[in-house]
Amino acid sequence: MKAMLRRKMAEAPAVFIGILVLCCWIAVANAEYKIYQDPKQPISKRVKDLLGRMTLEEKIGQMTQIDRLVASAEVMEKYYIGSILSGGGSIPSPTASPETWVDMVNGYQKGSLSTRLKIPMLYGIDAVHGHNAVYRATIFPHNVGLGATRDPELVKRIGAATALEVRATGIPYAFAPCIAVCRDPRWGRCYESYSEDPKVVRAMTEIIPGLQGDIPANSRKGVPFLAGQQKVLATAKHYVGDGGTTKGINENNTLASRHDLLRIHMPAYHDSIIKGVGTIMISYSSWNGVKMHANRDLITGFLKNTLRFRGFVISDWQGLDRITSPPHANYTYSIIAGVGAGIDMIMIPYNYTEFIDGLTSLVKNNFIPMSRIDDAVKRILRVKFTIGLFEHPLADYSMTKYLGSQEHRELAREAVRKSLVLLKNGESANKPLIPLPKKASKILVAGTHADNIGNQCGGWTIQWQGQPGNVTVGTTILTAIRNTVHPETKIVFNENPDPGYVKSNDYSYAIVVVGEPPYSETFGDSTNLTIPDPGPSIITNVCASVKCVVVLITGRPVAIQPYLTQIDALVAAWLPGTEGQGVADVLFGDYGFTGKLPRTWFKTVDQLPMNVGDQHYDPLFPFGYGLTTVPVRGN
Ligand code: BGC
Ligand code: BGC
């Protein structure tokens, strides 16, 4: 018995050492040097190494983008999902803090990091006028207002501020800028377009180096770029011709010669690529009857081969489904057409197993060649390596301080000041109404948009469609007016006063703030472009008996000609965002008006489409119009 025990104990070290050796061997094998994990290796080598290790399942996962609503750490791990998005309004809660966002994004990321190859997922969001889905973020004017500033350097600074706010929530990727050239204001997305003039849109692609950072001099053109962890990957969208659809109908058909497509809608893509834009999103619209999501000639042929774009191409939301009419009528065909056309990442966004199963079987049965999958995955991995995602997959709270910072609000206020366009100022140039006197006995402020943050921000604010009311933190135009006038000036706010009241109250003057309700995408399509009720009657009721300034809060020119004679001064303020103080800054002469119309202002809708340079051009106010004022001291 004792002998046996002694023998066993003598054997024990040998067994123990054996196990130890095995463990070490496994550990060494696990920690084996992998080129793709070495940040000192060139990106091309890392991509090649990683791609060579991937199974078909892992590759198709990389091509899959899902909405956070259907995401979880488990789903990320199980399906090797490459990317998550927040669709419009897909937010943890309407007032979620930046810390909540960071935790949420990291939670999904941990799922991705527990896969075999530990490829981090890429989280993207629509940050189209600041980090607009997030409570307390700085909301900048929508693009139409930025177009009116004609100030690309300002727009670049807005890009940089937006990048910091997006990173504050742990997100590295923005679906912006929209570089649509809106040729018809009946389009519900016209406010997402900087201008009807391709030259203005081209200049405003300066937002890309703002978001991503400046590409180093002499760097290769067309290669995606990111200047570090304070910057975000950008998206030029929607390729191509989204702003040229017939009658401005959203997602419809752009009828144009190849020459006009290249002359009007394409140039800003060229600029974006030169500036290193990482991703390009495809448009729902068609060009001459062919869905852009299925247009191999323009995606693979022109974008990838001719323009030599090296980032990745992303579909729009359910963009593959919408290749057929009705949408999703033949999803297998949609996958062949969309992936075959050259789309690399698919914004599914919900039914990802249908896509994964469909694409897998199409590849296995040789309907889609492996070379197409490899091209897509290479591009996605190239972008992920470029932005440092493998080295920095998880965010911390160190940047939360940037969200809605005072500095960014000052920048937004500057943008508001420069975006306002003065269309009328009194009966004649020598009897201007603006700058308004700060000292007056009694001023009436009226209108549905005077004291309403949601209305002045428009669509794509917290919710996809935006929403009237107290949706986030900011300064309403009414508050801004109160902040600006002389302490003895009495401000009376009456949203919708009746004519008798206005007449009997002896106001020095009135400021009427009316416009369009918030909307986005197809919900904003309009055939008449009228200001909805009670806007017109507020104008009429107030302007009938007191000198009035009308401030329009709209995403585009609207039908204003019928009221123009009653209005003493008229300001197009577009969709200014949270910093309403910028409106008061110019109304009361602390700063001058400098904005120029980024769009032609029509007389009647039956003139549309009507753009600068057209043969028959008979506008109410021409493209580029805008009266100026000089700042007054001691007002
Ligand atoms: C829009 C895109 C947007 C995407 C994700 C789509 O409906 O067309 O501009 O980036 O949704 O929210
Ligand atoms: C999503 C948006 C998207 C839209 C497109 C909405 O449900 O939230 O992100 O742009 O659908 O139809």
Tab-separated table of C-alpha atoms in Angstrom, residues 293-489:
chain	number	residue	atom	x	y	z
A	293	HIS	CA	-28.803	49.536	-55.925
A	294	ALA	CA	-28.571	47.271	-58.963
A	295	ASN	CA	-26.424	49.511	-61.156
A	296	ARG	CA	-23.218	47.579	-61.720
A	297	ASP	CA	-21.993	50.035	-64.325
A	298	LEU	CA	-22.117	52.995	-61.919
A	299	ILE	CA	-21.044	51.169	-58.736
A	300	THR	CA	-18.369	48.731	-59.858
A	301	GLY	CA	-17.632	50.317	-63.211
A	302	PHE	CA	-17.549	54.011	-62.433
A	303	LEU	CA	-17.103	54.331	-58.665
A	304	LYS	CA	-14.671	51.507	-58.058
A	305	ASN	CA	-12.889	51.163	-61.404
A	306	THR	CA	-12.959	54.658	-62.912
A	307	LEU	CA	-12.877	56.846	-59.796
A	308	ARG	CA	-10.775	54.213	-57.995
A	309	PHE	CA	-12.691	54.493	-54.732
A	310	ARG	CA	-11.011	52.171	-52.224
A	311	GLY	CA	-13.384	52.439	-49.248
A	312	PHE	CA	-16.556	50.361	-48.971
A	313	VAL	CA	-19.948	50.812	-50.569
A	314	ILE	CA	-22.935	50.506	-48.230
A	315	SER	CA	-26.558	49.972	-49.205
A	316	ASP	CA	-29.324	52.140	-47.871
A	317	TRP	CA	-31.828	50.868	-45.287
A	318	GLN	CA	-33.585	47.865	-46.877
A	319	GLY	CA	-32.011	49.081	-50.103
A	320	LEU	CA	-31.757	45.567	-51.533
A	321	ASP	CA	-35.422	44.873	-50.768
A	322	ARG	CA	-36.395	48.007	-52.669
A	323	ILE	CA	-34.691	46.852	-55.868
A	324	THR	CA	-37.977	45.119	-56.699
A	325	SER	CA	-41.448	46.650	-56.774
A	326	PRO	CA	-43.068	45.952	-54.439
A	327	PRO	CA	-40.111	45.839	-52.064
A	328	HIS	CA	-38.950	42.390	-50.987
A	329	ALA	CA	-40.906	40.672	-53.766
A	330	ASN	CA	-37.887	38.536	-54.686
A	331	TYR	CA	-35.145	38.815	-52.115
A	332	THR	CA	-32.897	36.227	-53.739
A	333	TYR	CA	-32.903	38.294	-56.907
A	334	SER	CA	-32.303	41.432	-54.818
A	335	ILE	CA	-29.194	39.892	-53.272
A	336	ILE	CA	-27.803	38.843	-56.654
A	337	ALA	CA	-28.507	42.249	-58.158
A	338	GLY	CA	-27.261	44.331	-55.217
A	339	VAL	CA	-24.180	42.374	-54.214
A	340	GLY	CA	-23.483	41.683	-57.872
A	341	ALA	CA	-23.611	45.419	-58.626
A	342	GLY	CA	-20.790	45.957	-56.138
A	343	ILE	CA	-22.422	46.803	-52.797
A	344	ASP	CA	-20.067	45.675	-50.025
A	345	MET	CA	-21.981	46.181	-46.788
A	346	ILE	CA	-25.719	45.622	-46.608
A	347	MET	CA	-27.888	47.691	-44.260
A	348	ILE	CA	-30.344	44.824	-43.798
A	349	PRO	CA	-31.414	45.968	-41.104
A	350	TYR	CA	-33.723	43.460	-39.313
A	351	ASN	CA	-34.012	40.102	-41.051
A	352	TYR	CA	-30.321	39.287	-41.180
A	353	THR	CA	-30.692	35.488	-41.295
A	354	GLU	CA	-32.619	35.788	-44.528
A	355	PHE	CA	-29.734	37.740	-46.036
A	356	ILE	CA	-27.010	35.521	-44.604
A	357	ASP	CA	-28.725	32.300	-45.690
A	358	GLY	CA	-29.578	33.740	-49.097
A	359	LEU	CA	-26.093	35.030	-49.859
A	360	THR	CA	-24.455	31.856	-48.549
A	361	SER	CA	-26.449	29.653	-50.860
A	362	LEU	CA	-25.916	32.021	-53.817
A	363	VAL	CA	-22.162	31.790	-53.306
A	364	LYS	CA	-22.194	28.034	-52.789
A	365	ASN	CA	-24.158	27.605	-56.007
A	366	ASN	CA	-21.889	29.939	-57.960
A	367	PHE	CA	-24.467	32.644	-58.610
A	368	ILE	CA	-22.159	35.107	-56.915
A	369	PRO	CA	-18.421	34.531	-57.351
A	370	MET	CA	-16.126	34.278	-54.344
A	371	SER	CA	-14.068	37.092	-55.849
A	372	ARG	CA	-17.021	39.473	-55.291
A	373	ILE	CA	-17.267	38.448	-51.627
A	374	ASP	CA	-13.531	38.885	-51.204
A	375	ASP	CA	-13.640	42.345	-52.772
A	376	ALA	CA	-16.396	43.370	-50.337
A	377	VAL	CA	-14.698	41.964	-47.248
A	378	LYS	CA	-11.291	43.361	-48.230
A	379	ARG	CA	-12.799	46.830	-48.431
A	380	ILE	CA	-14.603	46.510	-45.121
A	381	LEU	CA	-11.470	45.220	-43.377
A	382	ARG	CA	-9.350	47.925	-45.000
A	383	VAL	CA	-11.646	50.562	-43.517
A	384	LYS	CA	-11.654	48.872	-40.103
A	385	PHE	CA	-7.839	48.730	-40.031
A	386	THR	CA	-7.576	52.291	-41.323
A	387	ILE	CA	-9.670	53.711	-38.511
A	388	GLY	CA	-7.727	51.821	-35.830
A	389	LEU	CA	-10.720	49.715	-34.828
A	390	PHE	CA	-8.632	46.609	-34.053
A	391	GLU	CA	-6.424	48.615	-31.704
A	392	HIS	CA	-9.295	50.604	-30.143
A	393	PRO	CA	-12.450	48.495	-30.311
A	394	LEU	CA	-13.897	49.722	-26.996
A	395	ALA	CA	-14.734	53.296	-26.079
A	396	ASP	CA	-14.392	54.871	-22.646
A	397	TYR	CA	-16.023	57.920	-21.034
A	398	SER	CA	-13.119	60.273	-21.683
A	399	MET	CA	-14.886	62.113	-24.492
A	400	THR	CA	-18.364	62.441	-23.005
A	401	LYS	CA	-17.527	66.042	-22.088
A	402	TYR	CA	-17.727	67.053	-25.745
A	403	LEU	CA	-21.424	66.296	-26.077
A	404	GLY	CA	-23.315	69.590	-26.391
A	405	SER	CA	-20.301	71.558	-25.139
A	406	GLN	CA	-20.449	75.358	-24.885
A	407	GLU	CA	-17.791	75.659	-27.566
A	408	HIS	CA	-19.854	73.618	-30.012
A	409	ARG	CA	-22.975	75.615	-29.200
A	410	GLU	CA	-21.067	78.825	-29.973
A	411	LEU	CA	-20.034	77.309	-33.299
A	412	ALA	CA	-23.626	76.357	-34.085
A	413	ARG	CA	-24.747	79.882	-33.193
A	414	GLU	CA	-22.172	81.304	-35.603
A	415	ALA	CA	-23.493	78.932	-38.274
A	416	VAL	CA	-27.062	80.090	-37.635
A	417	ARG	CA	-26.058	83.754	-37.994
A	418	LYS	CA	-24.317	83.082	-41.290
A	419	SER	CA	-27.102	80.884	-42.663
A	420	LEU	CA	-29.963	83.390	-42.418
A	421	VAL	CA	-30.969	84.976	-45.689
A	422	LEU	CA	-32.650	88.373	-45.654
A	423	LEU	CA	-35.152	88.444	-48.514
A	424	LYS	CA	-36.970	91.687	-47.850
A	425	ASN	CA	-36.145	94.602	-45.578
A	426	GLY	CA	-38.760	97.345	-45.562
A	427	GLU	CA	-40.337	99.129	-48.491
A	428	SER	CA	-37.040	100.333	-49.894
A	429	ALA	CA	-33.319	100.281	-49.183
A	430	ASN	CA	-33.412	103.628	-47.393
A	431	LYS	CA	-36.200	102.542	-45.039
A	432	PRO	CA	-34.909	99.251	-43.608
A	433	LEU	CA	-36.687	97.556	-40.716
A	434	ILE	CA	-33.735	95.390	-39.744
A	435	PRO	CA	-31.640	95.789	-37.604
A	436	LEU	CA	-34.556	95.940	-35.197
A	437	PRO	CA	-34.256	98.364	-32.293
A	438	LYS	CA	-33.525	96.567	-29.028
A	439	LYS	CA	-35.237	99.307	-27.142
A	440	ALA	CA	-38.953	99.509	-27.823
A	441	SER	CA	-41.948	99.740	-25.574
A	442	LYS	CA	-43.655	96.502	-26.564
A	443	ILE	CA	-42.826	93.786	-29.098
A	444	LEU	CA	-45.164	91.011	-30.164
A	445	VAL	CA	-43.648	87.615	-30.882
A	446	ALA	CA	-46.022	85.199	-32.615
A	447	GLY	CA	-46.032	81.946	-34.517
A	448	THR	CA	-45.871	78.182	-34.189
A	449	HIS	CA	-42.079	78.124	-34.479
A	450	ALA	CA	-41.153	80.940	-32.097
A	451	ASP	CA	-40.863	78.906	-28.922
A	452	ASN	CA	-40.354	75.372	-30.105
A	453	ILE	CA	-36.984	73.583	-30.154
A	454	GLY	CA	-38.355	70.574	-32.010
A	455	ASN	CA	-39.788	72.743	-34.791
A	456	GLN	CA	-36.613	74.752	-35.232
A	457	CYS	CA	-34.504	71.561	-35.448
A	458	GLY	CA	-36.694	69.787	-38.037
A	459	GLY	CA	-36.472	66.123	-39.046
A	460	TRP	CA	-33.624	63.823	-37.990
A	461	THR	CA	-33.686	65.204	-34.450
A	462	ILE	CA	-33.896	62.642	-31.618
A	463	GLN	CA	-36.538	60.815	-33.682
A	464	TRP	CA	-36.302	59.960	-37.368
A	465	GLN	CA	-39.138	62.351	-38.277
A	466	GLY	CA	-38.222	64.933	-35.661
A	467	GLN	CA	-40.987	66.131	-33.372
A	468	PRO	CA	-42.401	69.477	-32.203
A	469	GLY	CA	-41.863	70.521	-28.618
A	470	ASN	CA	-39.268	70.210	-25.943
A	471	VAL	CA	-37.259	67.409	-27.515
A	472	THR	CA	-33.773	68.460	-26.471
A	473	VAL	CA	-31.728	71.209	-24.839
A	474	GLY	CA	-31.367	74.482	-26.722
A	475	THR	CA	-32.402	78.116	-27.051
A	476	THR	CA	-35.696	78.881	-28.747
A	477	ILE	CA	-35.987	81.980	-30.896
A	478	LEU	CA	-38.346	83.536	-28.330
A	479	THR	CA	-35.814	83.021	-25.554
A	480	ALA	CA	-33.104	84.425	-27.812
A	481	ILE	CA	-35.181	87.556	-28.429
A	482	ARG	CA	-35.769	87.976	-24.686
A	483	ASN	CA	-32.025	87.567	-24.091
A	484	THR	CA	-31.197	90.262	-26.611
A	485	VAL	CA	-33.591	93.191	-26.211
A	486	HIS	CA	-33.125	96.096	-23.824
A	487	PRO	CA	-34.170	95.211	-20.252
A	488	GLU	CA	-37.027	97.711	-20.420
A	489	THR	CA	-38.478	96.297	-23.625
